[in-house]
């Protein structure tokens, strides 16, 4: 049996993983992700005044003190979550190769977090935001852009 090709389609706060068995098949949704914290304003993530924010935001506030935007921190955490999921799936041999498609800032975050075992499996990266497309259109597009790269398994 062929081990599928996966597509990770993401922006800073949403992502979908699709799996395509044979070339030419419509990719099927594996899982969707949401990370609403990436979309909130810095002010909302940090709270109005020192001491007012909930406990879990203490880390975000510490980072803010170092001059980093908490929304950027959240986007990084989301990228971590996606890479953790993908790496686990690779260990379970759920895919053999992968395309990563995300707008430039998020693509950069994901690329920076690709763990070594995954690096040779990422055979295509595209700096596009496809997260606002309708699902039927997205699946057709993904079907047609799978790279033609022979993979040594």
PDB file of N, CA, C and O in Angstrom, residues 46-55 61:
ATOM      1  N   UNK A  46      -2.532  40.111  27.539  1.00  0.00           N
ATOM      2  CA  UNK A  46      -1.730  40.469  28.700  1.00  0.00           C
ATOM      3  C   UNK A  46      -2.572  40.979  29.864  1.00  0.00           C
ATOM      4  O   UNK A  46      -2.171  40.909  31.010  1.00  0.00           O
ATOM      5  N   UNK A  47      -3.772  41.481  29.600  1.00  0.00           N
ATOM      6  CA  UNK A  47      -4.581  42.045  30.687  1.00  0.00           C
ATOM      7  C   UNK A  47      -4.272  43.522  30.827  1.00  0.00           C
ATOM      8  O   UNK A  47      -3.242  43.996  30.361  1.00  0.00           O
ATOM      9  N   UNK A  48      -5.167  44.299  31.480  1.00  0.00           N
ATOM     10  CA  UNK A  48      -5.004  45.760  31.505  1.00  0.00           C
ATOM     11  C   UNK A  48      -3.875  46.188  32.424  1.00  0.00           C
ATOM     12  O   UNK A  48      -3.128  47.082  32.133  1.00  0.00           O
ATOM     13  N   UNK A  49      -3.802  45.564  33.593  1.00  0.00           N
ATOM     14  CA  UNK A  49      -2.841  46.044  34.587  1.00  0.00           C
ATOM     15  C   UNK A  49      -2.038  44.889  35.139  1.00  0.00           C
ATOM     16  O   UNK A  49      -2.522  43.776  35.168  1.00  0.00           O
ATOM     17  N   UNK A  50      -0.845  45.181  35.628  1.00  0.00           N
ATOM     18  CA  UNK A  50      -0.059  44.123  36.281  1.00  0.00           C
ATOM     19  C   UNK A  50      -0.880  43.473  37.379  1.00  0.00           C
ATOM     20  O   UNK A  50      -1.614  44.149  38.097  1.00  0.00           O
ATOM     21  N   UNK A  51      -0.774  42.158  37.459  1.00  0.00           N
ATOM     22  CA  UNK A  51      -1.485  41.459  38.536  1.00  0.00           C
ATOM     23  C   UNK A  51      -2.925  41.128  38.218  1.00  0.00           C
ATOM     24  O   UNK A  51      -3.577  40.437  38.980  1.00  0.00           O
ATOM     25  N   UNK A  52      -3.438  41.622  37.089  1.00  0.00           N
ATOM     26  CA  UNK A  52      -4.847  41.382  36.776  1.00  0.00           C
ATOM     27  C   UNK A  52      -5.060  40.176  35.862  1.00  0.00           C
ATOM     28  O   UNK A  52      -6.135  39.615  35.826  1.00  0.00           O
ATOM     29  N   UNK A  53      -4.040  39.807  35.103  1.00  0.00           N
ATOM     30  CA  UNK A  53      -4.214  38.729  34.122  1.00  0.00           C
ATOM     31  C   UNK A  53      -4.263  37.370  34.817  1.00  0.00           C
ATOM     32  O   UNK A  53      -3.648  37.175  35.851  1.00  0.00           O
ATOM     33  N   UNK A  54      -5.013  36.418  34.240  1.00  0.00           N
ATOM     34  CA  UNK A  54      -5.045  35.064  34.796  1.00  0.00           C
ATOM     35  C   UNK A  54      -3.656  34.444  34.842  1.00  0.00           C
ATOM     36  O   UNK A  54      -2.767  34.860  34.108  1.00  0.00           O
ATOM     37  N   UNK A  55      -3.512  33.449  35.707  1.00  0.00           N
ATOM     38  CA  UNK A  55      -2.202  32.815  35.933  1.00  0.00           C
ATOM     39  C   UNK A  55      -1.517  32.343  34.669  1.00  0.00           C
ATOM     40  O   UNK A  55      -0.327  32.503  34.504  1.00  0.00           O
ATOM     41  N   UNK A  61       3.232  37.530  29.972  1.00  0.00           N
ATOM     42  CA  UNK A  61       3.604  38.836  30.506  1.00  0.00           C
ATOM     43  C   UNK A  61       5.118  38.932  30.684  1.00  0.00           C
ATOM     44  O   UNK A  61       5.722  39.968  30.418  1.00  0.00           O
TER      45      UNK A  61
END
